């Protein structure tokens, strides 16, 4: 897809604040962002544009997508203008996405995304349980992110079918 990789990984308790710094590369399109998950380099020419922003963040539009170290099933969707704004996402094949085919087709059609160009991602929420009880993860099943892989545009689409939960517990 558009994954751009992880440059380095930080220690879990590293106090470094989120920051955008210049890349050491000669490529003027590269931006280096450090957050609590590590330091990642993104190529702006591979950015995903959200013309209407993301739910709750209507004024942010340009995002990079990176692989997460030690979490190969997830990606980091990082705002390229604000280092504090990122989301862990679960990319899913549209043919196996946990959304009824007709609901997914309706959403993609309304955005003008052709099926071969469609990528579906779900925003992950991680919650810490009581001490010693671990964590729980859920996806926003009701508002997947639909990406047109050819045009590199995306939208978080709120499905009209209310059978989908905003906190659908996963694995």
Short mmCIF file of C-alpha atoms in Angstrom, two decimals:
data_model
loop_
_atom_site.label_atom_id
_atom_site.label_comp_id
_atom_site.label_asym_id
_atom_site.label_seq_id
_atom_site.Cartn_x
_atom_site.Cartn_y
_atom_site.Cartn_z
CA UNK A 1 0.00 0.00 0.00
CA UNK A 2 1.69 3.26 1.10
CA UNK A 3 3.60 1.99 4.12
CA UNK A 4 6.77 3.92 4.62
CA UNK A 5 8.50 2.03 7.40
CA UNK A 6 9.92 2.71 10.83
CA UNK A 7 13.33 4.30 11.20
CA UNK A 8 13.97 3.60 14.88
CA UNK A 9 12.09 2.38 17.91
CA UNK A 10 12.02 4.21 21.22
CA UNK A 11 12.12 2.69 24.67
CA UNK A 12 8.63 2.45 26.23
CA UNK A 13 9.42 5.12 28.85
CA UNK A 14 11.30 7.52 26.57
CA UNK A 15 10.13 11.01 27.59
CA UNK A 16 10.80 12.63 24.20
CA UNK A 17 7.81 14.74 23.16
CA UNK A 18 6.23 14.25 19.74
CA UNK A 19 8.18 16.24 17.17
CA UNK A 20 8.69 16.83 13.48
CA UNK A 21 12.30 17.16 12.41
CA UNK A 22 14.10 17.44 9.10
CA UNK A 23 15.11 14.18 7.52
CA UNK A 24 18.78 13.42 6.98
CA UNK A 25 17.94 12.53 3.38
CA UNK A 26 18.40 14.79 0.37
CA UNK A 27 14.76 14.12 -0.56
CA UNK A 28 12.79 17.31 0.24
CA UNK A 29 9.57 15.26 0.45
CA UNK A 30 10.75 13.33 3.51
CA UNK A 31 9.54 14.27 6.95
CA UNK A 32 10.70 12.61 10.18
CA UNK A 33 8.21 12.35 13.03
CA UNK A 34 8.98 11.12 16.52
CA UNK A 35 6.14 10.04 18.79
CA UNK A 36 5.71 7.58 21.66
CA UNK A 37 5.95 4.63 19.23
CA UNK A 38 9.25 5.60 17.65
CA UNK A 39 10.74 7.73 14.92
CA UNK A 40 9.22 7.34 11.49
CA UNK A 41 10.10 8.84 8.11
CA UNK A 42 7.33 9.62 5.66
CA UNK A 43 7.54 10.58 2.01
CA UNK A 44 4.95 13.30 1.33
CA UNK A 45 4.65 12.05 -2.26
CA UNK A 46 3.07 8.89 -0.79
CA UNK A 47 0.79 10.74 1.63
CA UNK A 48 -2.89 9.94 1.94
CA UNK A 49 -5.11 13.01 1.70
CA UNK A 50 -8.30 13.28 3.76
CA UNK A 51 -10.14 16.17 2.03
CA UNK A 52 -12.69 16.51 4.87
CA UNK A 53 -10.34 15.44 7.67
CA UNK A 54 -11.04 12.60 10.09
CA UNK A 55 -14.02 12.42 12.43
CA UNK A 56 -13.23 14.83 15.25
CA UNK A 57 -10.33 16.40 13.33
CA UNK A 58 -11.82 18.19 10.30
CA UNK A 59 -8.83 20.49 9.78
CA UNK A 60 -6.13 17.84 9.27
CA UNK A 61 -5.71 16.38 5.83
CA UNK A 62 -2.26 14.91 5.10
CA UNK A 63 -1.31 11.56 6.64
CA UNK A 64 1.47 9.03 6.24
CA UNK A 65 1.11 5.31 6.82
CA UNK A 66 3.88 3.26 8.45
CA UNK A 67 4.42 -0.28 9.63
CA UNK A 68 4.59 -0.66 13.39
CA UNK A 69 7.58 -2.52 14.83
CA UNK A 70 6.60 -5.82 16.48
CA UNK A 71 2.95 -5.35 15.41
CA UNK A 72 2.86 -6.43 11.74
CA UNK A 73 -0.94 -6.59 11.50
CA UNK A 74 -1.30 -2.89 12.42
CA UNK A 75 -0.16 0.37 10.83
CA UNK A 76 0.37 3.85 12.15
CA UNK A 77 -1.70 6.54 10.42
CA UNK A 78 0.26 9.70 11.24
CA UNK A 79 -0.75 13.29 10.59
CA UNK A 80 2.18 14.87 8.77
CA UNK A 81 1.48 18.34 10.15
CA UNK A 82 0.87 17.49 13.82
CA UNK A 83 3.16 14.90 15.48
CA UNK A 84 0.73 14.36 18.39
CA UNK A 85 -2.05 13.18 16.05
CA UNK A 86 -1.76 9.56 15.01
CA UNK A 87 -3.96 6.49 14.97
CA UNK A 88 -3.22 2.81 15.10
CA UNK A 89 -5.18 1.24 12.26
CA UNK A 90 -5.97 -2.27 11.09
CA UNK A 91 -5.86 -2.56 7.29
CA UNK A 92 -8.35 -5.12 6.04
CA UNK A 93 -8.98 -6.70 2.65
CA UNK A 94 -12.35 -5.39 1.42
CA UNK A 95 -13.38 -8.96 0.52
CA UNK A 96 -12.88 -10.16 4.09
CA UNK A 97 -13.73 -6.95 5.98
CA UNK A 98 -16.26 -7.46 8.78
CA UNK A 99 -18.76 -5.25 6.94
CA UNK A 100 -21.59 -6.58 4.81
CA UNK A 101 -20.65 -6.40 1.13
CA UNK A 102 -23.66 -4.25 0.26
CA UNK A 103 -22.84 -1.72 3.01
CA UNK A 104 -19.21 -1.52 1.88
CA UNK A 105 -20.24 -1.15 -1.78
CA UNK A 106 -22.67 1.64 -0.89
CA UNK A 107 -19.94 3.49 1.02
CA UNK A 108 -17.31 3.04 -1.71
CA UNK A 109 -19.76 4.05 -4.46
CA UNK A 110 -20.74 7.20 -2.57
CA UNK A 111 -17.06 8.19 -2.45
CA UNK A 112 -16.36 7.23 -6.06
CA UNK A 113 -13.90 4.48 -5.15
CA UNK A 114 -13.69 1.55 -7.56
CA UNK A 115 -13.55 -1.88 -5.88
CA UNK A 116 -10.04 -2.78 -7.16
CA UNK A 117 -8.73 0.50 -5.71
CA UNK A 118 -10.43 0.18 -2.30
CA UNK A 119 -8.49 -0.28 0.93
CA UNK A 120 -10.40 -0.55 4.22
CA UNK A 121 -8.83 0.42 7.55
CA UNK A 122 -10.29 0.42 11.04
CA UNK A 123 -9.15 2.74 13.81
CA UNK A 124 -7.98 0.74 16.84
CA UNK A 125 -8.65 1.75 20.43
CA UNK A 126 -6.50 0.17 23.13
CA UNK A 127 -7.74 0.30 26.70
CA UNK A 128 -5.84 -0.73 29.80
CA UNK A 129 -7.82 -2.98 32.11
CA UNK A 130 -7.43 -3.22 35.88
CA UNK A 131 -3.83 -3.66 37.08
CA UNK A 132 -2.52 -7.05 36.02
CA UNK A 133 -5.48 -7.67 33.71
CA UNK A 134 -3.82 -6.55 30.46
CA UNK A 135 -5.49 -4.61 27.69
CA UNK A 136 -8.50 -4.79 25.42
CA UNK A 137 -8.58 -3.69 21.79
CA UNK A 138 -11.55 -2.60 19.74
CA UNK A 139 -12.16 -1.23 16.28
CA UNK A 140 -14.51 1.50 15.24
CA UNK A 141 -16.61 -0.89 13.18
CA UNK A 142 -19.17 1.83 12.39
CA UNK A 143 -16.73 4.32 10.82
CA UNK A 144 -14.06 2.57 8.72
CA UNK A 145 -11.50 4.55 6.78
CA UNK A 146 -11.91 3.98 3.05
CA UNK A 147 -8.86 4.69 0.91
CA UNK A 148 -8.70 5.08 -2.84
CA UNK A 149 -5.26 3.57 -3.49
CA UNK A 150 -4.95 5.14 -6.94
CA UNK A 151 -5.92 8.72 -6.09
CA UNK A 152 -4.44 8.49 -2.54
CA UNK A 153 -7.50 10.05 -0.98
CA UNK A 154 -9.42 8.75 2.00
CA UNK A 155 -12.43 9.38 4.13
CA UNK A 156 -13.60 8.03 7.44
CA UNK A 157 -17.08 6.94 6.45
CA UNK A 158 -19.85 6.57 9.03
CA UNK A 159 -21.98 3.65 7.87
CA UNK A 160 -25.75 4.21 7.82
CA UNK A 161 -26.43 0.66 9.03
CA UNK A 162 -26.56 0.95 12.84
CA UNK A 163 -25.69 -2.72 13.39
CA UNK A 164 -22.00 -1.79 13.51
CA UNK A 165 -20.47 -0.80 16.85
CA UNK A 166 -18.00 2.00 17.51
CA UNK A 167 -16.29 -0.31 20.04
CA UNK A 168 -16.23 -3.74 18.39
CA UNK A 169 -13.86 -5.82 20.57
CA UNK A 170 -11.19 -7.71 18.63
CA UNK A 171 -8.66 -10.43 19.51
#
